[in-house]
PDB file of C-alpha atoms in Angstrom:
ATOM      1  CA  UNK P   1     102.349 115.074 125.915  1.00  0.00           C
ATOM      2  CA  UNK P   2     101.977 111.205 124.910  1.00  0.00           C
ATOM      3  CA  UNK P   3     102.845 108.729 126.800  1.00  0.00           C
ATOM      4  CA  UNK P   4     106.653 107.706 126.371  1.00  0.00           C
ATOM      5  CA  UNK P   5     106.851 103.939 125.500  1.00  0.00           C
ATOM      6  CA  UNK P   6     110.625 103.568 125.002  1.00  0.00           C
ATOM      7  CA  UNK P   7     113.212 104.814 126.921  1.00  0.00           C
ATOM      8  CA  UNK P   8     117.185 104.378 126.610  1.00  0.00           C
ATOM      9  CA  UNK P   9     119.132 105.210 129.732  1.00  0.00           C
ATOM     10  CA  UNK P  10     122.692 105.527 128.248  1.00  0.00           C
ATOM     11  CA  UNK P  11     122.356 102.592 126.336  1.00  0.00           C
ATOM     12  CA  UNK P  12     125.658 100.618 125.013  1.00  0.00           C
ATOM     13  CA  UNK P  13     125.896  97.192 123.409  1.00  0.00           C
ATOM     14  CA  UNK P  14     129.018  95.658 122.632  1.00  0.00           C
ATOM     15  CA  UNK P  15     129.560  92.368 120.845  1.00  0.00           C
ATOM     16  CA  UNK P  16     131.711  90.043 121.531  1.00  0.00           C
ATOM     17  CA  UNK P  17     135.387  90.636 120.699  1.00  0.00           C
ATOM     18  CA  UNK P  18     135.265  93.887 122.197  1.00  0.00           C
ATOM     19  CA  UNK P  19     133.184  95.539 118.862  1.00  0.00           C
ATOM     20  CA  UNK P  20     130.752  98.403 120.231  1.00  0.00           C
ATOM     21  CA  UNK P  21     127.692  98.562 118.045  1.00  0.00           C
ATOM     22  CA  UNK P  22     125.509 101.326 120.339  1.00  0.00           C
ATOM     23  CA  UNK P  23     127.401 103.752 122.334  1.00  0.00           C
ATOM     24  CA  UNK P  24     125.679 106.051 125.464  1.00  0.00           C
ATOM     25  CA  UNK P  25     122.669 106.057 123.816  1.00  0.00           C
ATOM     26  CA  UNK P  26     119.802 108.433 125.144  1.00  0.00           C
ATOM     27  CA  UNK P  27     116.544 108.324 123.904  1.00  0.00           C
ATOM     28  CA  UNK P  28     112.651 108.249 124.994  1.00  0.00           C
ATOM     29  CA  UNK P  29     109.918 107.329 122.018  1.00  0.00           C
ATOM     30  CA  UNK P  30     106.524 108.523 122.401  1.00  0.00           C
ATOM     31  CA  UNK P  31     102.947 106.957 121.304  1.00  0.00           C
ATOM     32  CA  UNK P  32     102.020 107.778 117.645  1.00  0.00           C
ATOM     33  CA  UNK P  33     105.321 108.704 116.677  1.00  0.00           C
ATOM     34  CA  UNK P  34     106.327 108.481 112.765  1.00  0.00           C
ATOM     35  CA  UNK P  35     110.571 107.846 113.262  1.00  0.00           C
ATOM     36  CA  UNK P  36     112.730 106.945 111.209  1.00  0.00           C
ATOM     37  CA  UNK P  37     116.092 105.489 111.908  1.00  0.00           C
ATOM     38  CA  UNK P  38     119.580 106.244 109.845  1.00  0.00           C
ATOM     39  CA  UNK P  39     122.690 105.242 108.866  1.00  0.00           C
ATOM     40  CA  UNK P  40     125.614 103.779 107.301  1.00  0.00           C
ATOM     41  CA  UNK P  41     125.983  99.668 107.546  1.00  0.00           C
ATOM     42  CA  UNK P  42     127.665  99.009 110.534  1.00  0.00           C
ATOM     43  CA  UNK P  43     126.089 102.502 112.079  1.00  0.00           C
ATOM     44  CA  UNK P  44     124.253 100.649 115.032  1.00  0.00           C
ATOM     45  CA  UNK P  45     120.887 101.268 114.045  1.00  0.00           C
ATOM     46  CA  UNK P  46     119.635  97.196 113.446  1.00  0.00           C
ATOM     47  CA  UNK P  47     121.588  96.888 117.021  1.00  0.00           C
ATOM     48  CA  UNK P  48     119.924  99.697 118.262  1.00  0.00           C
ATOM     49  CA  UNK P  49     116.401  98.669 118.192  1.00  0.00           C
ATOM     50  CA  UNK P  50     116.936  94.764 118.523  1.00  0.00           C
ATOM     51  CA  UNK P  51     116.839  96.476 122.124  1.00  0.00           C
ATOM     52  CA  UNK P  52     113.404  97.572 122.193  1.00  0.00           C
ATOM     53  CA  UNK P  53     111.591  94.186 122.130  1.00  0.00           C
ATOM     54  CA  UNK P  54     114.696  92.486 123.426  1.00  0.00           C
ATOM     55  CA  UNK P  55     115.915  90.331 120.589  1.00  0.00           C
ATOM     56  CA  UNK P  56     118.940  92.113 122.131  1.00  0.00           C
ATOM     57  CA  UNK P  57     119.729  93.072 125.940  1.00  0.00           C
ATOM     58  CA  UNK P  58     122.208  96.531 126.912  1.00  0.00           C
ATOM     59  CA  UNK P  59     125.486  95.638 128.149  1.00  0.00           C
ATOM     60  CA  UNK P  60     125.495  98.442 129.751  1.00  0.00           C
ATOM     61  CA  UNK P  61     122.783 101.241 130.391  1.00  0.00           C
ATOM     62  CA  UNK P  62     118.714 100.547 130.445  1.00  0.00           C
ATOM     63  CA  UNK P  63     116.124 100.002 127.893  1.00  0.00           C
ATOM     64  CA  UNK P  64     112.938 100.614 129.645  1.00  0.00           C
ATOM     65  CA  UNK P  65     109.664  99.370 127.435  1.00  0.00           C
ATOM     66  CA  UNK P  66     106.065 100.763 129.290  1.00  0.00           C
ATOM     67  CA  UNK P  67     107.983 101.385 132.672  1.00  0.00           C
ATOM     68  CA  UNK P  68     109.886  97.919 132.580  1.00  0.00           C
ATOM     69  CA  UNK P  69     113.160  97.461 132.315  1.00  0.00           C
ATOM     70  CA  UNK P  70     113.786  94.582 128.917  1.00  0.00           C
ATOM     71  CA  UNK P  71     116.635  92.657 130.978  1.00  0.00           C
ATOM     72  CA  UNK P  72     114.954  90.277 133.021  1.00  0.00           C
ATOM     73  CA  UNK P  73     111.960  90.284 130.037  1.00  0.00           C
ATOM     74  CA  UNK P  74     111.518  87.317 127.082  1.00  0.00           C
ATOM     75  CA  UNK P  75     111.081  88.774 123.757  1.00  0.00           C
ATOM     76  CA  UNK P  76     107.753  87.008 123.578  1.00  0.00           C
ATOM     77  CA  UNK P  77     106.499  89.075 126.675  1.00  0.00           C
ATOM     78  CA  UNK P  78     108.296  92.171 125.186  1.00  0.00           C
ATOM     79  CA  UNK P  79     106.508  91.466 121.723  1.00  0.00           C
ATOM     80  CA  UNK P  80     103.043  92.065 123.037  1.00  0.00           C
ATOM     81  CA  UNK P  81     104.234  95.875 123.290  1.00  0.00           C
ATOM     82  CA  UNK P  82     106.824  96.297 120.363  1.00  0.00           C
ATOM     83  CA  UNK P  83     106.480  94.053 117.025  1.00  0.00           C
ATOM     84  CA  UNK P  84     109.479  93.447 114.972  1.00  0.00           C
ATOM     85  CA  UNK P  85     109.102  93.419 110.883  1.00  0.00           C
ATOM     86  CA  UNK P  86     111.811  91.741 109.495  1.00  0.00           C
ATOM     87  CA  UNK P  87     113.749  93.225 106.517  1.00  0.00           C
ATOM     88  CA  UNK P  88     113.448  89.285 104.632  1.00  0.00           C
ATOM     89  CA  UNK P  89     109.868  87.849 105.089  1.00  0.00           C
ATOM     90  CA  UNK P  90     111.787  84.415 104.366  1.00  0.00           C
ATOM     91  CA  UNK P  91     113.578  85.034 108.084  1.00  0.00           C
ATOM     92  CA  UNK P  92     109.981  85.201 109.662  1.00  0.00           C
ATOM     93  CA  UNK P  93     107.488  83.294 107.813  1.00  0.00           C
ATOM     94  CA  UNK P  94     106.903  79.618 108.444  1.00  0.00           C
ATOM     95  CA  UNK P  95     103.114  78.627 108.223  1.00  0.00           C
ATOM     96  CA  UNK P  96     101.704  76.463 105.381  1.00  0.00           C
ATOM     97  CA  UNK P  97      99.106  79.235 104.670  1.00  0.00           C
ATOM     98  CA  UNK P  98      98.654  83.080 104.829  1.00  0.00           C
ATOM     99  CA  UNK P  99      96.135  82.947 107.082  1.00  0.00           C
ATOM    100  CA  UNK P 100      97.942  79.905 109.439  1.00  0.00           C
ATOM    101  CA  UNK P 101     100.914  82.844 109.394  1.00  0.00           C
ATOM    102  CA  UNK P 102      97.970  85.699 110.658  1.00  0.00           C
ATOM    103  CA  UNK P 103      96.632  82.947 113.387  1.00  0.00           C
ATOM    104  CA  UNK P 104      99.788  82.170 114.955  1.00  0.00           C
ATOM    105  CA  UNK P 105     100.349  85.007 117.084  1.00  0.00           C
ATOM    106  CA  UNK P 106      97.397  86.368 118.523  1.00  0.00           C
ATOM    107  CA  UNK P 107      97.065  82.433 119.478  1.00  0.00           C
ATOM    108  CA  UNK P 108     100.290  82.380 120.580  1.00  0.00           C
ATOM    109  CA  UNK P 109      99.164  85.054 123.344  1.00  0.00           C
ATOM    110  CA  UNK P 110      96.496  82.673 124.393  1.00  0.00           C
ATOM    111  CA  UNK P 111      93.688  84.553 122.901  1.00  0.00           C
ATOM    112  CA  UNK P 112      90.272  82.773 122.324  1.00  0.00           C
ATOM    113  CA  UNK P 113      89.484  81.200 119.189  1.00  0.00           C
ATOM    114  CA  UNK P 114      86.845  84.544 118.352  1.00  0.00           C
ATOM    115  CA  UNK P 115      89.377  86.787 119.068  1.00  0.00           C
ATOM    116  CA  UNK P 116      92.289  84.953 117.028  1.00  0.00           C
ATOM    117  CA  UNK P 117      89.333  85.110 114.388  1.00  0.00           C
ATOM    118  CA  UNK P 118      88.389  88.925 114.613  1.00  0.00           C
ATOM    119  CA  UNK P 119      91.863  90.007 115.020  1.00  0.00           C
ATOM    120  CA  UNK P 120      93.350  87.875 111.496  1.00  0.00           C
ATOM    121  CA  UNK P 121      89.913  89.235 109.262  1.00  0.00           C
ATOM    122  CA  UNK P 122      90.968  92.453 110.273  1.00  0.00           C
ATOM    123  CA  UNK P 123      94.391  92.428 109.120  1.00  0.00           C
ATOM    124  CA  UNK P 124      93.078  90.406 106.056  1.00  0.00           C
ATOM    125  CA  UNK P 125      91.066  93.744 105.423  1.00  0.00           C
ATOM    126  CA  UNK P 126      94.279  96.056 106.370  1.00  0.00           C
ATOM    127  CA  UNK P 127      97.004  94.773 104.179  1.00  0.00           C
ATOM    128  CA  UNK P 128      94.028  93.809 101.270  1.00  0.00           C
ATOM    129  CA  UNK P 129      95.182  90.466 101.324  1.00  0.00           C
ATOM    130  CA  UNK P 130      91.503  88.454 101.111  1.00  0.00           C
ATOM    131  CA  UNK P 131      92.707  86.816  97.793  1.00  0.00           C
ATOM    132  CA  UNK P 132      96.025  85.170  99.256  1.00  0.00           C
ATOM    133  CA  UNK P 133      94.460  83.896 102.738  1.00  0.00           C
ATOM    134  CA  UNK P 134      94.746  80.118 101.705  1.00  0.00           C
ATOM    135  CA  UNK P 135      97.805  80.465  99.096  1.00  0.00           C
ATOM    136  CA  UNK P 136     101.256  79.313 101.075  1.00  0.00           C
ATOM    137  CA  UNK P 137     103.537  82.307 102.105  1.00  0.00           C
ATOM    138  CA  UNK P 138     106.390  81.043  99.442  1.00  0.00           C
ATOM    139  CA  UNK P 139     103.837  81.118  96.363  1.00  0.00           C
ATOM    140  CA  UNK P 140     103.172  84.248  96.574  1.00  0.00           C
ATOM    141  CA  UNK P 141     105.303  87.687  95.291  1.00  0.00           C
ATOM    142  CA  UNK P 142     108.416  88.657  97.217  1.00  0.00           C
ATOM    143  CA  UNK P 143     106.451  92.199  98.311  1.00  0.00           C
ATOM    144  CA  UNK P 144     103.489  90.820  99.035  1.00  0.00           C
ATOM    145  CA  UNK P 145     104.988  88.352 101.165  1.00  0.00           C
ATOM    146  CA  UNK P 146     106.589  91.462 102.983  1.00  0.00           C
ATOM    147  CA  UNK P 147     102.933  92.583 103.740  1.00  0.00           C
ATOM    148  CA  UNK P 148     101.881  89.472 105.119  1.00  0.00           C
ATOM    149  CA  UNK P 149     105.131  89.310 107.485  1.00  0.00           C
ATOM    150  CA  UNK P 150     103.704  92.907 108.756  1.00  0.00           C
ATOM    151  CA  UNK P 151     100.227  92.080 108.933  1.00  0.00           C
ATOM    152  CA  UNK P 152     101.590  89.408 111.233  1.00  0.00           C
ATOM    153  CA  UNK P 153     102.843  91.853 113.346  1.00  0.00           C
ATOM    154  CA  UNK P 154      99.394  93.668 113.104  1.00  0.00           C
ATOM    155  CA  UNK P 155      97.932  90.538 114.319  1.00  0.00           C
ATOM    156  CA  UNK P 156      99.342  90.864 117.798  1.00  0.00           C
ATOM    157  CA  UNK P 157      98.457  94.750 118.331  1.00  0.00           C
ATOM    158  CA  UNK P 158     101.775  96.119 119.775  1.00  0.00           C
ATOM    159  CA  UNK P 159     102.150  99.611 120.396  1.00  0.00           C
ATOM    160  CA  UNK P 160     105.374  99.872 118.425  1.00  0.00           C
ATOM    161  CA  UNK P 161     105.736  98.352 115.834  1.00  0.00           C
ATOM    162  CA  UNK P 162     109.674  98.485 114.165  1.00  0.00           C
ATOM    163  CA  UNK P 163     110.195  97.888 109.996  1.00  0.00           C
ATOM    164  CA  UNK P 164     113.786  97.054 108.987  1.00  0.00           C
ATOM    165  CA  UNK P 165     113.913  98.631 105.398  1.00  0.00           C
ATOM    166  CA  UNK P 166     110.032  98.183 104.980  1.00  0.00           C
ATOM    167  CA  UNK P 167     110.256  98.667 100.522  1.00  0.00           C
ATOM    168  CA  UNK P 168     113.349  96.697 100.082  1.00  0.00           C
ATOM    169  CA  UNK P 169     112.267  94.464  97.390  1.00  0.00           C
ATOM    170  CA  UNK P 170     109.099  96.143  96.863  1.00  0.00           C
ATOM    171  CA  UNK P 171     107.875  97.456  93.442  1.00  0.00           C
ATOM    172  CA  UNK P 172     106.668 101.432  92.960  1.00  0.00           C
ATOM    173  CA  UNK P 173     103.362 100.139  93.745  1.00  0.00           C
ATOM    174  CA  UNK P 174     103.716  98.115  96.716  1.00  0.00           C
ATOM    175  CA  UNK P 175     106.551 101.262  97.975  1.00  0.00           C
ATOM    176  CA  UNK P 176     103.212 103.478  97.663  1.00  0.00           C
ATOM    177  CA  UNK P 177     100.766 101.105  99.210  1.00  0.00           C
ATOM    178  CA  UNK P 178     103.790 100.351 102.220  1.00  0.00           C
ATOM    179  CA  UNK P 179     104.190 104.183 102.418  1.00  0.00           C
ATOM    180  CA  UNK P 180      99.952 104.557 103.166  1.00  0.00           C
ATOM    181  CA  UNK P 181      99.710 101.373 105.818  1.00  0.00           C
ATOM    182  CA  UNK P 182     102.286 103.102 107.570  1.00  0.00           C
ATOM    183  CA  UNK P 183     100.539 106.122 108.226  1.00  0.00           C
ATOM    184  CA  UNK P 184      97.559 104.206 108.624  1.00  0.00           C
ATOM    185  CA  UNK P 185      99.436 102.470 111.337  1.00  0.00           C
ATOM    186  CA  UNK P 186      99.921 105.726 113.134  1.00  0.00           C
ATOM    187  CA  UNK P 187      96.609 107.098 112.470  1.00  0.00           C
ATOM    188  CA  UNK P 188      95.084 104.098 114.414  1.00  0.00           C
ATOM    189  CA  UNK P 189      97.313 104.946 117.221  1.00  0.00           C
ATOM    190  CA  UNK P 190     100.632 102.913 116.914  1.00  0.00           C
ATOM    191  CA  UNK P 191     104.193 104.188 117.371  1.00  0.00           C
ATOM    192  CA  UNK P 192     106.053 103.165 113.604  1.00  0.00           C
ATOM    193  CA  UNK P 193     110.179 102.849 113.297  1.00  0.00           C
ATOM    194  CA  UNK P 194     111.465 102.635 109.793  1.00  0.00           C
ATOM    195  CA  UNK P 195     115.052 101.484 109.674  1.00  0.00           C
ATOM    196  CA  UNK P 196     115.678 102.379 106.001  1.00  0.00           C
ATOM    197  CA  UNK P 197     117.613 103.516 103.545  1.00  0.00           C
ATOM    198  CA  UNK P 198     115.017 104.674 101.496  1.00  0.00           C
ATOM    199  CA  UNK P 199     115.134 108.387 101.509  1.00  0.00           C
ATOM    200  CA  UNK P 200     112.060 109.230  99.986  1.00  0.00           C
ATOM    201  CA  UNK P 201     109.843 107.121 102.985  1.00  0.00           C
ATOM    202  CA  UNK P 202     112.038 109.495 105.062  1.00  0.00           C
ATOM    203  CA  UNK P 203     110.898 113.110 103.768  1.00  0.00           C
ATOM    204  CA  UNK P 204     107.849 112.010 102.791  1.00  0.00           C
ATOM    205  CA  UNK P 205     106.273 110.061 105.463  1.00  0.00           C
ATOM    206  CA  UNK P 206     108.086 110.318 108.587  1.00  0.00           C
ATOM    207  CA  UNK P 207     107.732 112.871 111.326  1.00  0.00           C
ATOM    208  CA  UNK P 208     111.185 112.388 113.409  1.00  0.00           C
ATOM    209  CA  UNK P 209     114.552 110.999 112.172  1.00  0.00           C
ATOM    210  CA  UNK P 210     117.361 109.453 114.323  1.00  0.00           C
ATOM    211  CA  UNK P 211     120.501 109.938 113.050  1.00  0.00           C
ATOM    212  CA  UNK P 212     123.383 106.719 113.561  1.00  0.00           C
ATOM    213  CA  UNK P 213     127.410 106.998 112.942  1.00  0.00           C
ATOM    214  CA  UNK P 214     129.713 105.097 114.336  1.00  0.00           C
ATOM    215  CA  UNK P 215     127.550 103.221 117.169  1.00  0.00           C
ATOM    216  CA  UNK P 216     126.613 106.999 118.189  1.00  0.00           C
ATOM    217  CA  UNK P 217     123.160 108.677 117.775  1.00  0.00           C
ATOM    218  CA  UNK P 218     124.595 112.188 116.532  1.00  0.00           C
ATOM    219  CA  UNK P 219     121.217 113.702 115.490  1.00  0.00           C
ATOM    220  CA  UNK P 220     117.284 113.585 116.573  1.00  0.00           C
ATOM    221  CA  UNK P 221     115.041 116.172 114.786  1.00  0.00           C
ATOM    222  CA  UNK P 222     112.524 116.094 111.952  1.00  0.00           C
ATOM    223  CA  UNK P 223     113.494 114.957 108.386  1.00  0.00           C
ATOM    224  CA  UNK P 224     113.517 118.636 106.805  1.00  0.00           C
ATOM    225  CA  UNK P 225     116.453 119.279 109.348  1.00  0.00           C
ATOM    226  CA  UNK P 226     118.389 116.581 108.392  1.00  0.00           C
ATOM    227  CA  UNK P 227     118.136 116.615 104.759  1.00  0.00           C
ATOM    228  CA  UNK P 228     118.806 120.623 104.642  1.00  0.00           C
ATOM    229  CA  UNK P 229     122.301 120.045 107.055  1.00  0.00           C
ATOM    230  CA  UNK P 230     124.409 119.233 104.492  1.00  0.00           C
ATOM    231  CA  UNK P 231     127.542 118.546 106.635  1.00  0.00           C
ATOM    232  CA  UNK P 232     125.371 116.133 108.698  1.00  0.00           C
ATOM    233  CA  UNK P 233     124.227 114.212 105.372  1.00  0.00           C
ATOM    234  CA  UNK P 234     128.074 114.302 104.295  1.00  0.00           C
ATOM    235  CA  UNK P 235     129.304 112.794 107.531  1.00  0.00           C
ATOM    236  CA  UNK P 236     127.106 110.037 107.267  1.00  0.00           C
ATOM    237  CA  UNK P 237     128.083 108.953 103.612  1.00  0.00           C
ATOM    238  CA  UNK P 238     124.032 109.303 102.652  1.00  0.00           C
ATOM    239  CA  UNK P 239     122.219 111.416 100.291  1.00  0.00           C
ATOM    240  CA  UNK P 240     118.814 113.251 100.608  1.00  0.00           C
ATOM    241  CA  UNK P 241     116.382 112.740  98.289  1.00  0.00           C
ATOM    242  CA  UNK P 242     117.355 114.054  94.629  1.00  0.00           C
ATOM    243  CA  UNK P 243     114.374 116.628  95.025  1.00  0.00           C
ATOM    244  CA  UNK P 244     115.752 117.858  98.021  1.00  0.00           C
ATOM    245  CA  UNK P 245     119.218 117.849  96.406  1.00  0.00           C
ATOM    246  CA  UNK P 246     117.759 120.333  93.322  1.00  0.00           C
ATOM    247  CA  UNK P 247     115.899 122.106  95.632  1.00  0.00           C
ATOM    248  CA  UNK P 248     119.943 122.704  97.810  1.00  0.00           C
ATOM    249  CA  UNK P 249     120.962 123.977  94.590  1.00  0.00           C
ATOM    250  CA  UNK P 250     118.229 125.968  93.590  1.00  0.00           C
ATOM    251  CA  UNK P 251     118.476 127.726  97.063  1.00  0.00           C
ATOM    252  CA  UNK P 252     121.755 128.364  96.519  1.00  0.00           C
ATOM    253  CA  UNK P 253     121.436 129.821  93.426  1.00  0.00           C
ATOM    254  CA  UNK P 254     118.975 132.365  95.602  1.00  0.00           C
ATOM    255  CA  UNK P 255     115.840 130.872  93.229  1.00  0.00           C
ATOM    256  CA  UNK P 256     113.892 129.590  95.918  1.00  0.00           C
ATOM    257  CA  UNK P 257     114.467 130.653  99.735  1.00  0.00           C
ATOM    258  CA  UNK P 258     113.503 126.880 101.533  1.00  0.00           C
ATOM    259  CA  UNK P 259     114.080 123.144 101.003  1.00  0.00           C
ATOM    260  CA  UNK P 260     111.280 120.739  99.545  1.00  0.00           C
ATOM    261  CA  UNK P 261     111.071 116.950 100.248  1.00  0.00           C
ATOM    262  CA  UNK P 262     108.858 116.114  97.909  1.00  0.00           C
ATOM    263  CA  UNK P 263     107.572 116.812  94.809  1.00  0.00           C
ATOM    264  CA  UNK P 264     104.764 118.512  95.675  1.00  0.00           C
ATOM    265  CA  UNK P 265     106.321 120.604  98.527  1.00  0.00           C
ATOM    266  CA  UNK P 266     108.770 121.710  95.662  1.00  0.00           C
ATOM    267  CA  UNK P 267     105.633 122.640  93.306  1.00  0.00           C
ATOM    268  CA  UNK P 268     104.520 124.634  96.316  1.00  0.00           C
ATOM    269  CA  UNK P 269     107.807 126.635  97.132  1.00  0.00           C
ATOM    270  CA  UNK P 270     108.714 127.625  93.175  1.00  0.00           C
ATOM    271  CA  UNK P 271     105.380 128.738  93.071  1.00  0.00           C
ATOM    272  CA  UNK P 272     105.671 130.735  95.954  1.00  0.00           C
ATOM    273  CA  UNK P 273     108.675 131.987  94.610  1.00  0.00           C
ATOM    274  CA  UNK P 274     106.653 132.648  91.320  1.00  0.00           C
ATOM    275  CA  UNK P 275     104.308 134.580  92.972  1.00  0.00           C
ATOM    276  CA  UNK P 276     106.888 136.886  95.330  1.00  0.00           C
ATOM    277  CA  UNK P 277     109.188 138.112  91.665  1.00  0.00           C
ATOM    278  CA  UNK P 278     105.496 138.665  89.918  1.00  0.00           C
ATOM    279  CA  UNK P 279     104.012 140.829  92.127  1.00  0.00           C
ATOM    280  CA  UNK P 280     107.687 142.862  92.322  1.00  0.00           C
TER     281      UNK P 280
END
């Protein structure tokens, strides 16, 4: 069993006026988990992981990061451990230069010149972004600036690191490229969180989803689960992916027995299916 990094105790948050965002909340997140977090707008799930590097604190209940509780933590102690990807670059970007942007927070933990050095080449290399290192942040495309806001991240090697709607803004291409760093991310060891409404990320990429309605968490199983429950989808005003969709009505139809995510798990089903009626 990996070792749990996050853990919500019957977590709440409620904001002020009396509006609860996160209610009872119980949850533990392992290393080198794929998740992926859903909802309506206004479901709780942006409030729900401001909690894990404390950009927001329970009002009542625990959030525990690595065995410590996040209330009496800073979010720049927290952010060592859990790295937070904004959904606008603009919101987090500041430096005159790509590479200023990569330097500031590895420095920022008081690393040594060499290290701050090693550690911003090797994002660089990660997010292929040798050709932008001295071009300002603002000059450069919209999605690319979204990589260089999670090479940041990257930078400071946290364990977890949390992307709010990682290919908003992004073109097919980048979406592809975004959709291989992430499971690079996990391959080298990291914990990822998607917060998206992308569906496609979410069959094809992610291992676990979290389910948000109404400041509850009414689901927590992988994305084939989700996508086939119907009712579930319903209640939460979202669709599954249109391939998953055909394949709903195919099944029901009796020409294929399963659901398919993607495009090439459908290939793989009718041709199953194929396969069973020509050997009958």
């Amino acid at each position: 069993m990996e070792e749990v990094l996050i853990t919500c105790d019957n977590l709440s948050h409620v904001y002020s006026g009396g509006v609860v965002a996160v209610k009872e909340v119980n949850l533990k997140i392992r290393r080198g988990e794929l998740i992926g977090i859903i909802g309506q707008n206004g479901s709780g799930k942006t409030t729900l992981v401001k909690h894990f590097n404390g950009l927001l604190k329970p009002t009542y209940g625990k959030v525990i990061i690595k065995g410590e509780e996040t209330t009496n933590k800073r979010v720049q102690e927290l952010s060592r451990s859990v790295g937070y990807v904004f959904q606008n670059p603009n919101h987090q970007l500041f430096a005159k230069t790509v590479t200023a942007e990569l330097e500031f927070g590895p420095r920022n933990l008081g690393l040594s010149e060499e290290e701050v050095h090693e550690r911003v080449e090797k994002a660089i290399e990660f997010f292929n972004l040798d050709t932008y290192r001295d071009q300002h942040p603002y000059r450069i495309s919209f999605p690319l600036r979204k990589l260089v806001g999670m090479a940041s991240i990257y930078t400071m090697r946290p364990d977890v690191f949390i992307l709010d709607e990682p290919t908003t803004g992004q073109d097919n291409i980048t979406t592809r490229i975004v959709y291989q760093l992430i499971r690079r991310l996990r391959d080298e060891g990291s914990t990822v969180i998607c917060v998206a409404h992308d569906m496609i990320l979410l069959a094809e990429v992610v291992e676990r989803m979290i389910v948000m309605r109404d400041s509850v968490l009414i689901a927590d199983t992988d994305p084939k689960t989700v996508f086939s429950d119907r009712k579930l989808m319903s209640s939460t005003h979202l669709y599954p992916p249109q391939i998953t969709e055909l394949s709903h009505r195919l099944k029901d139809k009796n020409f294929i027995n399963t659901y398919a995510l993607s495009i090439d798990e459908m290939q793989k089903v009718t041709d199953q299916q194929l396969q069973v009626k020509r050997s009958k």
